[in-house]
mmCIF file of C-alpha atoms in Angstrom:
data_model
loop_
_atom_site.group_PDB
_atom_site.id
_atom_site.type_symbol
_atom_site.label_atom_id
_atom_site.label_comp_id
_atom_site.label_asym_id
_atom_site.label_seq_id
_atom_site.Cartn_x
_atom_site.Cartn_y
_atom_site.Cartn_z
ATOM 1 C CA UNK Y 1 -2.116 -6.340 32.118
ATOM 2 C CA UNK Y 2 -0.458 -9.663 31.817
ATOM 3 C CA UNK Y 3 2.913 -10.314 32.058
ATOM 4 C CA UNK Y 4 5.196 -12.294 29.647
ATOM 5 C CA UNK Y 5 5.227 -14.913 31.285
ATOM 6 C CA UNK Y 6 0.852 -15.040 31.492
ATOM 7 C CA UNK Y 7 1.169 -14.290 27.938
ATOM 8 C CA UNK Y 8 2.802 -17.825 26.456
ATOM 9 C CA UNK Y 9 -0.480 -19.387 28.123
ATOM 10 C CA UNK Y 10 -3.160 -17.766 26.372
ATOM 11 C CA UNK Y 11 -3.292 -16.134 22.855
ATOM 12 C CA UNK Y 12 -3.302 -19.287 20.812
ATOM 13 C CA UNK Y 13 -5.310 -22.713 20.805
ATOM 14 C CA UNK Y 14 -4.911 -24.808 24.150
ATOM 15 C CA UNK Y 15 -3.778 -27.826 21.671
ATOM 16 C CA UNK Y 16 -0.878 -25.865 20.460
ATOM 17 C CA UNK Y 17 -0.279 -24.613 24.553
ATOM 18 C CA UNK Y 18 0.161 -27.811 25.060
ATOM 19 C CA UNK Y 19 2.534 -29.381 22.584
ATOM 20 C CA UNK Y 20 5.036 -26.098 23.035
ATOM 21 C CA UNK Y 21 5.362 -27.277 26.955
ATOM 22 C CA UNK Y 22 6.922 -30.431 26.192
ATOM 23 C CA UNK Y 23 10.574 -30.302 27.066
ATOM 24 C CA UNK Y 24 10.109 -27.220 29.237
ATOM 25 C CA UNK Y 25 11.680 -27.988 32.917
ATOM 26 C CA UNK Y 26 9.231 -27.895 35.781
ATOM 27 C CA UNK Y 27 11.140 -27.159 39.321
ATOM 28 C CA UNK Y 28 9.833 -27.647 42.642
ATOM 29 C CA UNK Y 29 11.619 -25.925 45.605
ATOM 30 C CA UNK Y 30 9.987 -27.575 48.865
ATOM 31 C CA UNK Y 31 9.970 -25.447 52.688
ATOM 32 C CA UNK Y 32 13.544 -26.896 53.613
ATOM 33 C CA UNK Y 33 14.705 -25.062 50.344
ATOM 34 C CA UNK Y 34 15.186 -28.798 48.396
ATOM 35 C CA UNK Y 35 14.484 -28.840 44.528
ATOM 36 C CA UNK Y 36 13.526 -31.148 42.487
ATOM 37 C CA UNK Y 37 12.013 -31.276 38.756
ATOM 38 C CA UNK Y 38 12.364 -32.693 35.317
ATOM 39 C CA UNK Y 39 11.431 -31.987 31.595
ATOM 40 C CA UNK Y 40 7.658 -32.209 30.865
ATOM 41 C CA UNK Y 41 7.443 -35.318 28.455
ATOM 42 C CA UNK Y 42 3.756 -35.737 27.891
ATOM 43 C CA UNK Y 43 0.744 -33.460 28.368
ATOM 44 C CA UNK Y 44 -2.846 -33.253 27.807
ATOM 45 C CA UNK Y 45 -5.280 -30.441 26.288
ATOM 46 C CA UNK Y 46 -8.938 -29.372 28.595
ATOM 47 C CA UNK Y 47 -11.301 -27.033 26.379
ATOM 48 C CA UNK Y 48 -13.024 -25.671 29.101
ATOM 49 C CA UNK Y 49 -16.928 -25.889 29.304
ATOM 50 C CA UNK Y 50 -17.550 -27.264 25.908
ATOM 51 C CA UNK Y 51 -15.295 -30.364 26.303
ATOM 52 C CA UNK Y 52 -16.864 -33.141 27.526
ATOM 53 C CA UNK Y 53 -13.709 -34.360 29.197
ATOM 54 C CA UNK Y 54 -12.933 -31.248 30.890
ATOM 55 C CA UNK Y 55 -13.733 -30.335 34.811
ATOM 56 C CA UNK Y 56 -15.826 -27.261 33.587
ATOM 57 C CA UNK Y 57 -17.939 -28.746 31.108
ATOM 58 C CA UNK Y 58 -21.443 -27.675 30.271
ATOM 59 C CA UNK Y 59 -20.423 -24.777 32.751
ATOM 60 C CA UNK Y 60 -19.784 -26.679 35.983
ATOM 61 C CA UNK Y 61 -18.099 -24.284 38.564
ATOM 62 C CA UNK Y 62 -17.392 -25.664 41.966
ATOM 63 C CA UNK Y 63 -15.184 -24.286 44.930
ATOM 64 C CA UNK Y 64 -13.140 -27.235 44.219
ATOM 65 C CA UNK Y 65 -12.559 -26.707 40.562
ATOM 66 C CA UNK Y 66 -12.064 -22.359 40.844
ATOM 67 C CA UNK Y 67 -8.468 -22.296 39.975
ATOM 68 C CA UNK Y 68 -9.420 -22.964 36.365
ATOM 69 C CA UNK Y 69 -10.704 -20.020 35.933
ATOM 70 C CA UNK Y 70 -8.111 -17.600 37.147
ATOM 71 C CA UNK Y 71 -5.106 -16.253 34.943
ATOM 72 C CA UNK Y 72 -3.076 -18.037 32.783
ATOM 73 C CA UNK Y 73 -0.397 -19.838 34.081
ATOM 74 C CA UNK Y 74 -2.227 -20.183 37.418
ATOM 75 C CA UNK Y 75 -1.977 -23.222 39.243
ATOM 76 C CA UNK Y 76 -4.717 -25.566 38.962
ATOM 77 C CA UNK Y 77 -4.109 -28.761 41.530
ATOM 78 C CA UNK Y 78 -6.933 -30.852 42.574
ATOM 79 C CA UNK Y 79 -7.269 -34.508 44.017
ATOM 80 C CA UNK Y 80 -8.564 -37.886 42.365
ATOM 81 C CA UNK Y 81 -8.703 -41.196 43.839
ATOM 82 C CA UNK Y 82 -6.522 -39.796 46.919
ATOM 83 C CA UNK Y 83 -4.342 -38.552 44.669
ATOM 84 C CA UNK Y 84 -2.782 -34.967 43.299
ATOM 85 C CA UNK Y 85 -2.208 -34.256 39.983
ATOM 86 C CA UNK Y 86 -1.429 -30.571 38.211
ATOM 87 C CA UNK Y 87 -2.785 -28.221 35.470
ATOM 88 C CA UNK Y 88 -1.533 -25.196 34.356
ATOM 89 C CA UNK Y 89 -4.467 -22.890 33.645
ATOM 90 C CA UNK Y 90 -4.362 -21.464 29.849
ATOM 91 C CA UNK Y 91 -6.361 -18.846 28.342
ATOM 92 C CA UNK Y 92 -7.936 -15.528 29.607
ATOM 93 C CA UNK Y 93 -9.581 -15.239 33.334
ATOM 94 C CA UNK Y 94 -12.878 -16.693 33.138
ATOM 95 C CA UNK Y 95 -12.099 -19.387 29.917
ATOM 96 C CA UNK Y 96 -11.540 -22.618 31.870
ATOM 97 C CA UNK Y 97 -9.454 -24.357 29.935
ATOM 98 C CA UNK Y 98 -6.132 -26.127 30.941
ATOM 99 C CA UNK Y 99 -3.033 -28.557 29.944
ATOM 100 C CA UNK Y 100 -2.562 -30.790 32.407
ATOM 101 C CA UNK Y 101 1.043 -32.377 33.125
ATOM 102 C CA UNK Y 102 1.257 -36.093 32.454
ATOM 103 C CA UNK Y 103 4.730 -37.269 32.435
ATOM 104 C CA UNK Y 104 8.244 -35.643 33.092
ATOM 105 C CA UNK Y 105 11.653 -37.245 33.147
ATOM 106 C CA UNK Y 106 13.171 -36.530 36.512
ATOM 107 C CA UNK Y 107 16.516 -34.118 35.950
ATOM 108 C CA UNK Y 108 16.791 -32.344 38.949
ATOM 109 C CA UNK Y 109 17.675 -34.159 42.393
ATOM 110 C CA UNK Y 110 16.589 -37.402 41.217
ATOM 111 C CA UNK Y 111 17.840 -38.826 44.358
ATOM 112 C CA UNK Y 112 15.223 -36.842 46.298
ATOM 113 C CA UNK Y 113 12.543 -37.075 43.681
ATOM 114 C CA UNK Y 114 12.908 -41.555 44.428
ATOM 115 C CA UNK Y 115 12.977 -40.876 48.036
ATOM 116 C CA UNK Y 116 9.583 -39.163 47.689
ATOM 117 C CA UNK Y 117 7.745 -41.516 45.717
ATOM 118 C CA UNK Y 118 9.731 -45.100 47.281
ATOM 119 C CA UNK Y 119 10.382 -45.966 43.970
ATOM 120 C CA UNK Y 120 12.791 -45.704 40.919
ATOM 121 C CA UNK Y 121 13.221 -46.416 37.087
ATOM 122 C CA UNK Y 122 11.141 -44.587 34.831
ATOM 123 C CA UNK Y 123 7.835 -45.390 36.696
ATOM 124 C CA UNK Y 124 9.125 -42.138 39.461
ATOM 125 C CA UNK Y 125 7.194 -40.388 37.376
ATOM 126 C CA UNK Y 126 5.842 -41.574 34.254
ATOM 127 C CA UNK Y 127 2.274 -40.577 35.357
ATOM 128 C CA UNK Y 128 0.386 -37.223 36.341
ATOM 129 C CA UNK Y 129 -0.572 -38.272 39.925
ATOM 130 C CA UNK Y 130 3.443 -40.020 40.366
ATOM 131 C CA UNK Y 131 5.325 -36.448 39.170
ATOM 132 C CA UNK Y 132 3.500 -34.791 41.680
ATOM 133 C CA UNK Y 133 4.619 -37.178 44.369
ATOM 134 C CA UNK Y 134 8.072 -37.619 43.045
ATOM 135 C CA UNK Y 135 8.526 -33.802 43.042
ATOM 136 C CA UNK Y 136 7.238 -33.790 46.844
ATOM 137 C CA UNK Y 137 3.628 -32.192 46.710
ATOM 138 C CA UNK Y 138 1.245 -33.708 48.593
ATOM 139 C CA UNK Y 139 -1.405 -31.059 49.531
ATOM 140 C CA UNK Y 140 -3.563 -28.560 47.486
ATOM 141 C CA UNK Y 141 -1.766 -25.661 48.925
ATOM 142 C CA UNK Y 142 -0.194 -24.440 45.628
ATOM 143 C CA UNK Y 143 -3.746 -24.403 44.352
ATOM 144 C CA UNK Y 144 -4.313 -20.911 42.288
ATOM 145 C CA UNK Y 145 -0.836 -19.576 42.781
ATOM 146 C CA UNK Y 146 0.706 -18.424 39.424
ATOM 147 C CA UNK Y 147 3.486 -20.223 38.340
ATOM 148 C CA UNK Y 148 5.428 -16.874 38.005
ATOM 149 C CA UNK Y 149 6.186 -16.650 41.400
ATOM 150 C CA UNK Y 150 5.218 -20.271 42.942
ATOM 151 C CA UNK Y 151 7.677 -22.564 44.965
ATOM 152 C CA UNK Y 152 6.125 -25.239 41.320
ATOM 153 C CA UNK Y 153 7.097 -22.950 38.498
ATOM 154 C CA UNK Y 154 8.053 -23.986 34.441
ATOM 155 C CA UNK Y 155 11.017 -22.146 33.123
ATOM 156 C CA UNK Y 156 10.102 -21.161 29.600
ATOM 157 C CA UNK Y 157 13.497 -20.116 28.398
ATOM 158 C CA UNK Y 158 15.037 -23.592 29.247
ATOM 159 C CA UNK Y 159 14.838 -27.382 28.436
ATOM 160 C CA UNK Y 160 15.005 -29.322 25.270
ATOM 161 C CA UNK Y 161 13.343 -29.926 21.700
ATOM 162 C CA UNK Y 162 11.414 -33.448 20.930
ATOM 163 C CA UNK Y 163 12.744 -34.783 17.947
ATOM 164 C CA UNK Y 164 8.892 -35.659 17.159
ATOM 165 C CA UNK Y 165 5.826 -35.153 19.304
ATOM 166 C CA UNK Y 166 3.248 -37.728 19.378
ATOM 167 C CA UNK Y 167 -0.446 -36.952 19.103
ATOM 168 C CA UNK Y 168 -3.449 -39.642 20.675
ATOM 169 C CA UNK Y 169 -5.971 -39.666 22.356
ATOM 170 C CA UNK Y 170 -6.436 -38.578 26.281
ATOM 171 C CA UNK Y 171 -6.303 -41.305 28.994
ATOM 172 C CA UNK Y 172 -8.745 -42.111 31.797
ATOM 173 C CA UNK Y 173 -11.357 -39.883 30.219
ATOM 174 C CA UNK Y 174 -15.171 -41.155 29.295
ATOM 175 C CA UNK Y 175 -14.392 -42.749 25.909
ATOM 176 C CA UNK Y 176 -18.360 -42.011 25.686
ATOM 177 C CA UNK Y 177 -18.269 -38.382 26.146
ATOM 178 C CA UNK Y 178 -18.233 -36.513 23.139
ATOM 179 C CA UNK Y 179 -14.902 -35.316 23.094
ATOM 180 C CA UNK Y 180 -13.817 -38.648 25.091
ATOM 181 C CA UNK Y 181 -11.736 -39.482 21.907
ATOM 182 C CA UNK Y 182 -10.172 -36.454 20.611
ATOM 183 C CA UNK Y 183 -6.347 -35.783 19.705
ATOM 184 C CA UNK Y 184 -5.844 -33.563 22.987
ATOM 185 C CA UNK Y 185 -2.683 -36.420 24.021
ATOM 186 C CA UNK Y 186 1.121 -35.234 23.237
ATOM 187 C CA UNK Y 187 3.870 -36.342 24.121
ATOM 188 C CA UNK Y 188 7.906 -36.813 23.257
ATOM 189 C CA UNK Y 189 8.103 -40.239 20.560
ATOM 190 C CA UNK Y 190 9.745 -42.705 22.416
ATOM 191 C CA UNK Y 191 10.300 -40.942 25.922
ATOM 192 C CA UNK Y 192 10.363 -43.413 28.186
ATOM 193 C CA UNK Y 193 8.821 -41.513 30.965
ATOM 194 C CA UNK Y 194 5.761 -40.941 29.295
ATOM 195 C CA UNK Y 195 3.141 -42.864 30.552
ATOM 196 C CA UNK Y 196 1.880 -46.281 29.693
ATOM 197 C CA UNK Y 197 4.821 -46.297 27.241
ATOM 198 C CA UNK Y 198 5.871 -50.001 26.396
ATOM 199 C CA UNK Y 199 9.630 -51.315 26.194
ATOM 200 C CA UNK Y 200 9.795 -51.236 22.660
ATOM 201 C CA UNK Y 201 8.268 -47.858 21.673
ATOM 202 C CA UNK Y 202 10.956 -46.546 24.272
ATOM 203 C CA UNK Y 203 13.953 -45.022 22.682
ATOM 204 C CA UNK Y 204 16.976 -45.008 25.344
ATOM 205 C CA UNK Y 205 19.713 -43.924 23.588
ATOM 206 C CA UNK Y 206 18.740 -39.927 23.503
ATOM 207 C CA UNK Y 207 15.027 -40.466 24.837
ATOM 208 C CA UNK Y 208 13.631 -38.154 21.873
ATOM 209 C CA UNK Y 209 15.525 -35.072 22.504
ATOM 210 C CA UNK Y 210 17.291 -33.309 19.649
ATOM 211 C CA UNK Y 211 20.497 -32.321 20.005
#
């Protein structure tokens, strides 16, 4: 039986999974007890084994890739290029599909959050492998955990409402593939922590909240 909180990640298309997270407030509570986390600004949609884009297409199942098929809301957190970046797992045990989390704008201990990355302004984390670092991961050892009761968890009662959501294309995937072009991309119009955003697409008066 799932829980609630399992519930919100499967029952309805991965797309729509994914545009519902935005402006949800990831948290990160490190050994020492620290936290540190931010408002999910832009996130991307993986169909499992039929997308060419995805890490389980045409039915690839590796050690390395196993988290994405446990529950929903399961932690999937793998390496590229020497670098970590974070899906939550969505859909039923066995369905390998997942969003992954592409940009956040830092809101919690944003002091710590430049300390981990060495850097500040909105490139902390305006990228899926930087939010990781910013919010002090650096090892797969979350890998699999559910969200529900992780030390990385996504409040779904809390956050804020885009004004408008933006929907593009996925970046760094095989433009080739088959699915290389699809509309799987969302993210808050005019955030400026969303990645790859330029200077004047950025609105800094309420970056695209409502309210």
């Amino acid at each position: 039986m799932l829980t609630k909180y399992q519930r919100f990640f499967t029952g309805r298309p991965t797309e729509e999974i994914a545009r519902s997270l935005l402006g949800k407030l990831i948290t990160y509570t490190s050994v020492d007890g620290s936290k540190t986390g931010g408002l999910i600004v832009e996130t991307e949609a993986y169909l499992g084994e039929n997308d060419s884009a995805s890490h389980a297409y045409n039915g690839r199942r590796t050690n390395y890739s196993e988290s994405l098929y446990g529950n929903p809301g399961n932690i999937y957190l793998y390496q590229i290029r020497g670098h970590y970046c974070f899906d939550v797992v969505v859909q039923d045990a066995e369905e390998p599909q997942g969003v992954l989390i592409r940009g956040l704008e830092p809101t919690v201990n944003q002091k710590q959050m430049t300390i981990n990355r060495g850097m500040s302004g909105f490139n902390l984390s305006n990228g899926p492998a930087k939010l990781v670092q910013a919010l002090g991961i650096h090892s797969r050892e979350l890998d699999g955990h559910p969200l529900e009761t992780s030390p990385l968890t996504i409040d779904l009662t809390a956050g804020r409402k885009p004004r408008k959501i933006t929907t593009t294309s996925r970046i760094g995937v095989n433009l080739k593939g088959k699915d290389g072009r699809k509309p799987y991309r969302f993210y808050v119009k005019g955030n400026p922590y969303v990645s790859g955003l330029r200077k004047r697409e950025m609105n800094l008066e309420d970056y695209g909240w409502e309210g």
